């Protein structure tokens, strides 16, 4: 069959399983330093993080600028060095992280409790983007984070392991910087790379 316009060719969705299981008392990750389970739509109510054309108010907004800022934030935060962290964000940012990470409501919380632990746990950090889309001032990216474990991350035995796990990150850009961001990680896939059957452990009651 020839794939044409107007038909879905491929669909992929990541679920925040760590937070879903936390809500039913089956923790797979240690309690986060930040508040968990809070994920809100954009505060401006002018689109969705996906982004989705019919819901984004794109008039007068430059998707090229949004892409440049979002790509910089993605690379600086997840593959950069300490001086790069949160450089492309507003200080009063809102970052909606998955279970095990939580909600950061300012740049210091984002650096200290989201980015710095990841940076400390992995050397050789690389971001490999596989899909991306920007509309108006919203951008979304899907790909893999690569790293060599030099410490444990989120209570997981990542030390001494090379990993490459999937992510989805979405950004709302305002005034040349990121104002809001949303992240999902493929924790079941990461667990598999560490030799742990995520769903079998969850079925047995969780790790913690």
mmCIF file of C-alpha atoms in Angstrom:
data_model
loop_
_atom_site.group_PDB
_atom_site.id
_atom_site.type_symbol
_atom_site.label_atom_id
_atom_site.label_comp_id
_atom_site.label_asym_id
_atom_site.label_seq_id
_atom_site.Cartn_x
_atom_site.Cartn_y
_atom_site.Cartn_z
ATOM 1 C CA UNK A 1 0.000 0.000 0.000
ATOM 2 C CA UNK A 2 1.261 3.481 -0.865
ATOM 3 C CA UNK A 3 1.155 5.880 2.051
ATOM 4 C CA UNK A 4 -0.527 9.143 1.101
ATOM 5 C CA UNK A 5 -1.747 12.369 2.665
ATOM 6 C CA UNK A 6 -4.621 12.225 5.114
ATOM 7 C CA UNK A 7 -3.792 8.837 6.611
ATOM 8 C CA UNK A 8 -1.952 7.914 9.776
ATOM 9 C CA UNK A 9 1.214 6.032 8.885
ATOM 10 C CA UNK A 10 2.811 5.778 12.334
ATOM 11 C CA UNK A 11 1.638 6.585 15.832
ATOM 12 C CA UNK A 12 3.710 6.416 18.986
ATOM 13 C CA UNK A 13 2.731 7.493 22.480
ATOM 14 C CA UNK A 14 4.670 7.496 25.724
ATOM 15 C CA UNK A 15 2.811 7.218 29.013
ATOM 16 C CA UNK A 16 4.144 8.494 32.321
ATOM 17 C CA UNK A 17 4.036 5.018 33.848
ATOM 18 C CA UNK A 18 6.171 6.035 36.827
ATOM 19 C CA UNK A 19 3.587 8.607 37.901
ATOM 20 C CA UNK A 20 0.566 6.444 37.020
ATOM 21 C CA UNK A 21 1.915 3.673 39.253
ATOM 22 C CA UNK A 22 2.817 6.157 41.998
ATOM 23 C CA UNK A 23 -0.838 7.165 42.121
ATOM 24 C CA UNK A 24 -1.897 3.577 42.847
ATOM 25 C CA UNK A 25 0.780 3.017 45.493
ATOM 26 C CA UNK A 26 3.319 1.145 43.355
ATOM 27 C CA UNK A 27 6.372 3.363 43.315
ATOM 28 C CA UNK A 28 9.005 2.592 40.725
ATOM 29 C CA UNK A 29 11.181 5.616 41.523
ATOM 30 C CA UNK A 30 12.050 7.337 44.829
ATOM 31 C CA UNK A 31 9.947 10.364 45.857
ATOM 32 C CA UNK A 32 11.067 13.449 43.960
ATOM 33 C CA UNK A 33 12.429 16.591 45.600
ATOM 34 C CA UNK A 34 9.810 18.511 43.606
ATOM 35 C CA UNK A 35 6.041 18.085 43.691
ATOM 36 C CA UNK A 36 4.951 15.118 41.572
ATOM 37 C CA UNK A 37 1.763 14.531 39.620
ATOM 38 C CA UNK A 38 1.223 18.131 38.491
ATOM 39 C CA UNK A 39 0.934 18.572 34.721
ATOM 40 C CA UNK A 40 -1.062 21.538 33.424
ATOM 41 C CA UNK A 41 -1.804 22.872 29.939
ATOM 42 C CA UNK A 42 -0.035 26.055 28.778
ATOM 43 C CA UNK A 43 -0.778 28.966 31.088
ATOM 44 C CA UNK A 44 -1.427 31.239 28.085
ATOM 45 C CA UNK A 45 -4.213 28.908 26.882
ATOM 46 C CA UNK A 46 -3.187 29.590 23.285
ATOM 47 C CA UNK A 47 -2.211 26.132 22.092
ATOM 48 C CA UNK A 48 -1.123 22.678 23.147
ATOM 49 C CA UNK A 49 2.461 21.465 23.635
ATOM 50 C CA UNK A 50 2.216 18.804 20.897
ATOM 51 C CA UNK A 51 1.859 21.211 18.889
ATOM 52 C CA UNK A 52 -1.432 20.838 17.008
ATOM 53 C CA UNK A 53 -2.234 23.211 14.144
ATOM 54 C CA UNK A 54 -5.942 23.634 14.817
ATOM 55 C CA UNK A 55 -5.290 24.655 18.435
ATOM 56 C CA UNK A 56 -2.186 26.837 18.098
ATOM 57 C CA UNK A 57 -2.622 30.576 17.675
ATOM 58 C CA UNK A 58 0.290 31.002 15.282
ATOM 59 C CA UNK A 59 -0.513 34.460 13.913
ATOM 60 C CA UNK A 60 2.316 36.928 14.493
ATOM 61 C CA UNK A 61 4.546 34.267 16.030
ATOM 62 C CA UNK A 62 7.770 33.034 14.529
ATOM 63 C CA UNK A 63 8.152 29.260 14.560
ATOM 64 C CA UNK A 64 11.759 29.607 13.361
ATOM 65 C CA UNK A 65 12.669 31.577 16.483
ATOM 66 C CA UNK A 66 10.773 29.074 18.630
ATOM 67 C CA UNK A 67 12.724 26.220 17.063
ATOM 68 C CA UNK A 68 16.080 27.952 17.559
ATOM 69 C CA UNK A 69 15.360 28.662 21.230
ATOM 70 C CA UNK A 70 13.872 25.220 21.921
ATOM 71 C CA UNK A 71 16.726 23.368 20.250
ATOM 72 C CA UNK A 72 19.230 25.422 22.240
ATOM 73 C CA UNK A 73 17.402 24.615 25.486
ATOM 74 C CA UNK A 74 17.264 20.905 24.666
ATOM 75 C CA UNK A 75 20.968 20.651 23.851
ATOM 76 C CA UNK A 76 22.204 22.963 26.611
ATOM 77 C CA UNK A 77 20.169 21.279 29.323
ATOM 78 C CA UNK A 78 20.639 17.620 28.468
ATOM 79 C CA UNK A 79 24.069 17.466 26.808
ATOM 80 C CA UNK A 80 25.739 20.708 27.919
ATOM 81 C CA UNK A 81 27.950 21.593 30.858
ATOM 82 C CA UNK A 82 27.087 23.262 34.146
ATOM 83 C CA UNK A 83 27.324 26.815 32.786
ATOM 84 C CA UNK A 84 24.800 25.951 30.056
ATOM 85 C CA UNK A 85 21.999 24.657 32.287
ATOM 86 C CA UNK A 86 18.678 26.541 31.992
ATOM 87 C CA UNK A 87 20.409 29.282 29.968
ATOM 88 C CA UNK A 88 17.553 29.464 27.454
ATOM 89 C CA UNK A 89 14.750 29.642 30.030
ATOM 90 C CA UNK A 90 13.017 32.490 31.854
ATOM 91 C CA UNK A 91 13.806 32.591 35.582
ATOM 92 C CA UNK A 92 10.125 32.132 36.490
ATOM 93 C CA UNK A 93 9.780 29.078 34.262
ATOM 94 C CA UNK A 94 7.404 26.192 34.792
ATOM 95 C CA UNK A 95 8.763 22.748 33.971
ATOM 96 C CA UNK A 96 6.414 19.780 34.160
ATOM 97 C CA UNK A 97 8.561 16.696 34.669
ATOM 98 C CA UNK A 98 7.454 13.066 34.828
ATOM 99 C CA UNK A 99 7.093 10.871 37.888
ATOM 100 C CA UNK A 100 10.319 10.768 39.868
ATOM 101 C CA UNK A 101 11.221 14.327 38.824
ATOM 102 C CA UNK A 102 8.215 16.608 39.328
ATOM 103 C CA UNK A 103 7.303 20.255 38.835
ATOM 104 C CA UNK A 104 9.960 23.008 38.837
ATOM 105 C CA UNK A 105 8.618 26.551 39.213
ATOM 106 C CA UNK A 106 11.823 28.543 38.785
ATOM 107 C CA UNK A 107 15.222 28.210 37.141
ATOM 108 C CA UNK A 108 17.067 27.260 40.344
ATOM 109 C CA UNK A 109 14.648 24.416 41.054
ATOM 110 C CA UNK A 110 14.979 23.242 37.466
ATOM 111 C CA UNK A 111 18.775 23.307 37.583
ATOM 112 C CA UNK A 112 19.154 21.816 41.065
ATOM 113 C CA UNK A 113 16.539 19.058 40.988
ATOM 114 C CA UNK A 114 16.135 18.182 37.299
ATOM 115 C CA UNK A 115 19.290 18.921 35.335
ATOM 116 C CA UNK A 116 22.162 18.701 37.826
ATOM 117 C CA UNK A 117 21.287 15.145 39.010
ATOM 118 C CA UNK A 118 21.189 13.989 35.387
ATOM 119 C CA UNK A 119 24.478 15.712 34.628
ATOM 120 C CA UNK A 120 26.103 14.168 37.702
ATOM 121 C CA UNK A 121 24.882 10.662 36.807
ATOM 122 C CA UNK A 122 25.983 10.584 33.150
ATOM 123 C CA UNK A 123 29.142 11.414 31.250
ATOM 124 C CA UNK A 124 29.281 11.630 27.464
ATOM 125 C CA UNK A 125 25.758 13.014 27.328
ATOM 126 C CA UNK A 126 24.258 13.323 23.841
ATOM 127 C CA UNK A 127 20.836 14.260 22.497
ATOM 128 C CA UNK A 128 19.678 12.496 19.343
ATOM 129 C CA UNK A 129 16.519 14.086 17.914
ATOM 130 C CA UNK A 130 14.472 11.773 15.686
ATOM 131 C CA UNK A 131 11.315 13.845 15.173
ATOM 132 C CA UNK A 132 10.496 17.506 15.732
ATOM 133 C CA UNK A 133 7.747 19.999 14.932
ATOM 134 C CA UNK A 134 7.173 23.688 15.654
ATOM 135 C CA UNK A 135 4.062 25.818 15.170
ATOM 136 C CA UNK A 136 3.701 29.360 16.396
ATOM 137 C CA UNK A 137 5.721 29.537 19.594
ATOM 138 C CA UNK A 138 5.365 25.826 20.462
ATOM 139 C CA UNK A 139 7.894 23.101 19.663
ATOM 140 C CA UNK A 140 7.979 19.370 20.320
ATOM 141 C CA UNK A 141 10.927 16.958 20.080
ATOM 142 C CA UNK A 142 11.180 13.179 20.230
ATOM 143 C CA UNK A 143 14.451 11.269 20.389
ATOM 144 C CA UNK A 144 16.921 9.559 22.686
ATOM 145 C CA UNK A 145 19.222 10.699 25.463
ATOM 146 C CA UNK A 146 22.576 8.919 25.443
ATOM 147 C CA UNK A 147 24.963 8.713 28.363
ATOM 148 C CA UNK A 148 27.581 6.665 30.185
ATOM 149 C CA UNK A 149 26.592 6.127 33.805
ATOM 150 C CA UNK A 150 29.072 7.461 36.364
ATOM 151 C CA UNK A 151 26.524 7.479 39.167
ATOM 152 C CA UNK A 152 22.980 6.404 39.964
ATOM 153 C CA UNK A 153 20.062 8.437 38.603
ATOM 154 C CA UNK A 154 16.623 8.565 40.214
ATOM 155 C CA UNK A 155 17.593 5.647 42.425
ATOM 156 C CA UNK A 156 18.370 3.469 39.409
ATOM 157 C CA UNK A 157 21.617 1.467 39.007
ATOM 158 C CA UNK A 158 22.914 3.459 36.039
ATOM 159 C CA UNK A 159 26.534 3.535 37.199
ATOM 160 C CA UNK A 160 28.764 1.708 34.710
ATOM 161 C CA UNK A 161 25.967 1.388 32.117
ATOM 162 C CA UNK A 162 25.695 2.947 28.680
ATOM 163 C CA UNK A 163 22.105 3.938 28.058
ATOM 164 C CA UNK A 164 20.060 5.477 25.255
ATOM 165 C CA UNK A 165 16.465 6.068 26.320
ATOM 166 C CA UNK A 166 13.573 7.785 24.625
ATOM 167 C CA UNK A 167 12.237 11.209 25.511
ATOM 168 C CA UNK A 168 9.499 13.587 24.416
ATOM 169 C CA UNK A 169 10.040 17.267 25.252
ATOM 170 C CA UNK A 170 7.777 20.186 24.479
ATOM 171 C CA UNK A 171 8.402 23.903 24.827
ATOM 172 C CA UNK A 172 6.476 27.188 24.853
ATOM 173 C CA UNK A 173 8.723 30.087 23.854
ATOM 174 C CA UNK A 174 7.997 33.697 24.839
ATOM 175 C CA UNK A 175 10.267 36.698 24.307
ATOM 176 C CA UNK A 176 13.186 34.653 23.029
ATOM 177 C CA UNK A 177 13.279 32.224 25.964
ATOM 178 C CA UNK A 178 11.406 29.134 27.120
ATOM 179 C CA UNK A 179 8.555 29.917 29.518
ATOM 180 C CA UNK A 180 7.085 26.422 29.961
ATOM 181 C CA UNK A 181 8.262 22.899 29.243
ATOM 182 C CA UNK A 182 6.862 19.365 29.457
ATOM 183 C CA UNK A 183 8.816 16.083 29.498
ATOM 184 C CA UNK A 184 8.061 12.369 29.311
ATOM 185 C CA UNK A 185 10.752 9.694 29.589
ATOM 186 C CA UNK A 186 10.470 6.077 28.510
ATOM 187 C CA UNK A 187 11.217 4.628 31.939
ATOM 188 C CA UNK A 188 10.145 1.067 31.030
ATOM 189 C CA UNK A 189 12.678 1.173 28.201
ATOM 190 C CA UNK A 190 15.400 2.509 30.502
ATOM 191 C CA UNK A 191 14.651 -0.199 33.075
ATOM 192 C CA UNK A 192 15.026 -2.820 30.341
ATOM 193 C CA UNK A 193 18.487 -1.504 29.493
ATOM 194 C CA UNK A 194 19.395 -1.873 33.174
ATOM 195 C CA UNK A 195 18.212 -5.485 33.233
ATOM 196 C CA UNK A 196 14.992 -4.759 35.145
ATOM 197 C CA UNK A 197 11.520 -5.792 33.967
ATOM 198 C CA UNK A 198 9.547 -2.623 34.736
ATOM 199 C CA UNK A 199 6.077 -4.128 34.489
ATOM 200 C CA UNK A 200 6.943 -7.336 36.335
ATOM 201 C CA UNK A 201 8.289 -5.282 39.243
ATOM 202 C CA UNK A 202 5.191 -3.061 39.140
ATOM 203 C CA UNK A 203 2.919 -6.127 39.180
ATOM 204 C CA UNK A 204 4.757 -7.387 42.262
ATOM 205 C CA UNK A 205 4.064 -4.138 44.105
ATOM 206 C CA UNK A 206 6.765 -1.751 42.905
ATOM 207 C CA UNK A 207 10.395 -1.134 43.807
ATOM 208 C CA UNK A 208 9.882 1.009 46.933
#
